[in-house]
Coordinates of C-alpha atoms in Angstrom, one line a residue:
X123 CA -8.3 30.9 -22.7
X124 CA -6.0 33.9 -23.6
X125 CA -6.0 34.4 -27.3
X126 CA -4.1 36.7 -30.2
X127 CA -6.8 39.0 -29.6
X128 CA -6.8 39.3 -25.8
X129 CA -4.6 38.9 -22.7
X130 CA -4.9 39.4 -18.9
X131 CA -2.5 41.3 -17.9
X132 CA -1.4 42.7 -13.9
X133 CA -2.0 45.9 -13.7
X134 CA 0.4 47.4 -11.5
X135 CA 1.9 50.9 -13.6
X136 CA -0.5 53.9 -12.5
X137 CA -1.9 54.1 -15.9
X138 CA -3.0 50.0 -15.4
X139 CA -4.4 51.0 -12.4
X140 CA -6.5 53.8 -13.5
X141 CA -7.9 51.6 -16.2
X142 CA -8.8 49.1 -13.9
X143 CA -10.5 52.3 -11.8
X144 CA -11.9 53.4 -14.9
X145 CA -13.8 50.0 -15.8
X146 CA -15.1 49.6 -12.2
X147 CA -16.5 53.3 -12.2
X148 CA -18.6 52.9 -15.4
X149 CA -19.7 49.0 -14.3
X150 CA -20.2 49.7 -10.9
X151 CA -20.7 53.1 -10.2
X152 CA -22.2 54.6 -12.9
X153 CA -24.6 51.2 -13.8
X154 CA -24.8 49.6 -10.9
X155 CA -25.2 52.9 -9.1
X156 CA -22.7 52.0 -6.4
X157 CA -21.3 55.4 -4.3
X158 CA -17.8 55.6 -5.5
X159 CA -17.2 55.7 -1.6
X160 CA -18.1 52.1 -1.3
X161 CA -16.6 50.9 -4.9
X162 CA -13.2 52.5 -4.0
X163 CA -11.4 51.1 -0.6
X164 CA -8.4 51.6 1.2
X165 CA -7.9 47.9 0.1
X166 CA -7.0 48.4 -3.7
X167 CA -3.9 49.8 -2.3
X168 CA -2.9 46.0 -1.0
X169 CA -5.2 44.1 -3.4
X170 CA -3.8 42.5 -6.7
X171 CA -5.8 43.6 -9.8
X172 CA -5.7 42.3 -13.0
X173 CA -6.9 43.6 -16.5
X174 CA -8.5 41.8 -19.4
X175 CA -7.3 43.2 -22.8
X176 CA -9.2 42.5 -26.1
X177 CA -7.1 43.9 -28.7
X178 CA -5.0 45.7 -26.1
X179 CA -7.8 48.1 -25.0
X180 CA -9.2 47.4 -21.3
X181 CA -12.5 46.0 -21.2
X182 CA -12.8 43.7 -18.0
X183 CA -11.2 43.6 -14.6
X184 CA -10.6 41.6 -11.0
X185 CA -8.7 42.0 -8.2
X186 CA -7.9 39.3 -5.3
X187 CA -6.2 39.7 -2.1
X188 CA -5.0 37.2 0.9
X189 CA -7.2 36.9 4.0
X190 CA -6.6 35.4 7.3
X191 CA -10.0 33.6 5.6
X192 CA -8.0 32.8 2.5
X193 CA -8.1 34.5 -0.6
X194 CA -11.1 37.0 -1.7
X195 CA -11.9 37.5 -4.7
X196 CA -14.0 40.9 -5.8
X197 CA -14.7 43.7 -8.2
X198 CA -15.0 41.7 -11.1
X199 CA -16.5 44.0 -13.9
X200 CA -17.0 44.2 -17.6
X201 CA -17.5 47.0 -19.8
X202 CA -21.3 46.0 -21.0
X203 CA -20.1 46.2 -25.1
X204 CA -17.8 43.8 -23.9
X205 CA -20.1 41.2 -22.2
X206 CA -21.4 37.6 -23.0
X207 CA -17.7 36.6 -24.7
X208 CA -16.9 35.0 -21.5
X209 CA -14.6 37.4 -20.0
X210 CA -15.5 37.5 -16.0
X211 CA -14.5 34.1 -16.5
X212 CA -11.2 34.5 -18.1
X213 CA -10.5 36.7 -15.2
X214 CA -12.2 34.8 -12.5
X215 CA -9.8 31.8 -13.5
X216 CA -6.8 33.8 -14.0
X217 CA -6.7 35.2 -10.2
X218 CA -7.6 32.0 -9.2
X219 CA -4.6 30.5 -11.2
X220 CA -2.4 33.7 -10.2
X221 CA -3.3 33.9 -6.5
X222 CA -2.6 29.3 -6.6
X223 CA 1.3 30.1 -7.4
X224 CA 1.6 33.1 -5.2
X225 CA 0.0 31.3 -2.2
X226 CA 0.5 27.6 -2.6
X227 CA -0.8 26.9 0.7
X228 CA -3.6 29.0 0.7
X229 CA -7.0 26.5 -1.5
X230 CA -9.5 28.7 -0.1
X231 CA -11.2 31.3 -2.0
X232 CA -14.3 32.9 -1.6
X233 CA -16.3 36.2 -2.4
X234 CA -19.5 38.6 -2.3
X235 CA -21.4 37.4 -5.3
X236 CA -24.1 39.9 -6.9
X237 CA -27.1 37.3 -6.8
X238 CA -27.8 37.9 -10.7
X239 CA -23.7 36.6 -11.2
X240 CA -24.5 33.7 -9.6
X241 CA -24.3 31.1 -12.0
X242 CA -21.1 32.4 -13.5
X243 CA -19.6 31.8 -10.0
X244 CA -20.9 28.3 -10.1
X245 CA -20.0 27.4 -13.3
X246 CA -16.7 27.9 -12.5
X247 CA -16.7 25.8 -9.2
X248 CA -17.8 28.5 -6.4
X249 CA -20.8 27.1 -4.1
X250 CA -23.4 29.5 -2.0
X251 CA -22.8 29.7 1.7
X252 CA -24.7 31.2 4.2
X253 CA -27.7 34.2 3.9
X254 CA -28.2 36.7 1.1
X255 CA -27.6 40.1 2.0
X256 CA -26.9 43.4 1.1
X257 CA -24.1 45.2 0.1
X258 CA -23.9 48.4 -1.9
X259 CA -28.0 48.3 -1.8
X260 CA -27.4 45.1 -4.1
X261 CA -28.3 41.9 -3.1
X262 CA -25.1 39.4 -2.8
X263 CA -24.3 35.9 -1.6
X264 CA -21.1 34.7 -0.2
X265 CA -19.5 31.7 -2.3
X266 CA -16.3 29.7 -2.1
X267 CA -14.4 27.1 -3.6
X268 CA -12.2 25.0 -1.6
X269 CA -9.5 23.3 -3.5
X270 CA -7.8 21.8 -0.3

């Protein structure tokens, strides 16, 4: 849960949004090793994206977007000094509380989960569908939760 120390918040001011770019750069592309041209998409420009504060300074992010599939949820990130408080799942549970209200008809959600995130995903409901494969020369799994 949100507390005096942090918030989620929607980024949608150009500054929000280059703070969430920022925090996906260092998690994704600069640790992960992701090519920027495969991090960044023509779909950030439609996606909703949301940032985690902890004492108002960025440190985690998510965005989600509507499907004809239902509603995807991606490029969750942490900064690493910022890991192991439970963030990802603040987020995680935000979009899927945010996305709920916006879509009411829409219990579907699903996403691309790096296989080492895994149990995060599950914890919070998600269950493994399909084969492994690769994306971004990471391994993933597809995962959804159906609240239908």
């Amino acid at each position: 849960m949100e507390s005096k120390t942090n918030r989620i918040i929607q980024a949608v001011s150009p500054e929000e949004i280059d703070q969430v770019f920022a925090i996906r750069t260092e998690v994704f592309v600069n640790e992960q090793k992701c090519l920027p041209s495969e991090e960044f998409d023509e779909l950030d420009a439609v996606a909703k994206h949301y940032l985690l504060l902890e004492e108002e300074i960025p440190v985690a992010t998510g965005r989600y977007r509507k499907t004809e599939k239902g509603i995807k949820v991606e490029r969750i990130a942490t900064l690493e000094t910022s890991r192991g408080k439970g963030y990802a799942s603040l987020v995680v549970n935000h979009i899927l509380a945010e996305a709920s209200l916006a879509y009411p008809d829409c219990g579907y959600f699903y996403l691309h989960a790096q296989v080492s995130v895994m149990p995060l995903y599950a914890s919070l409901g998600f269950k493994a569908y399909g084969e492994r494969f690769v994306e971004a020369d990471i391994e993933h799994q597809a995962m959804c939760l159906d609240k239908r």
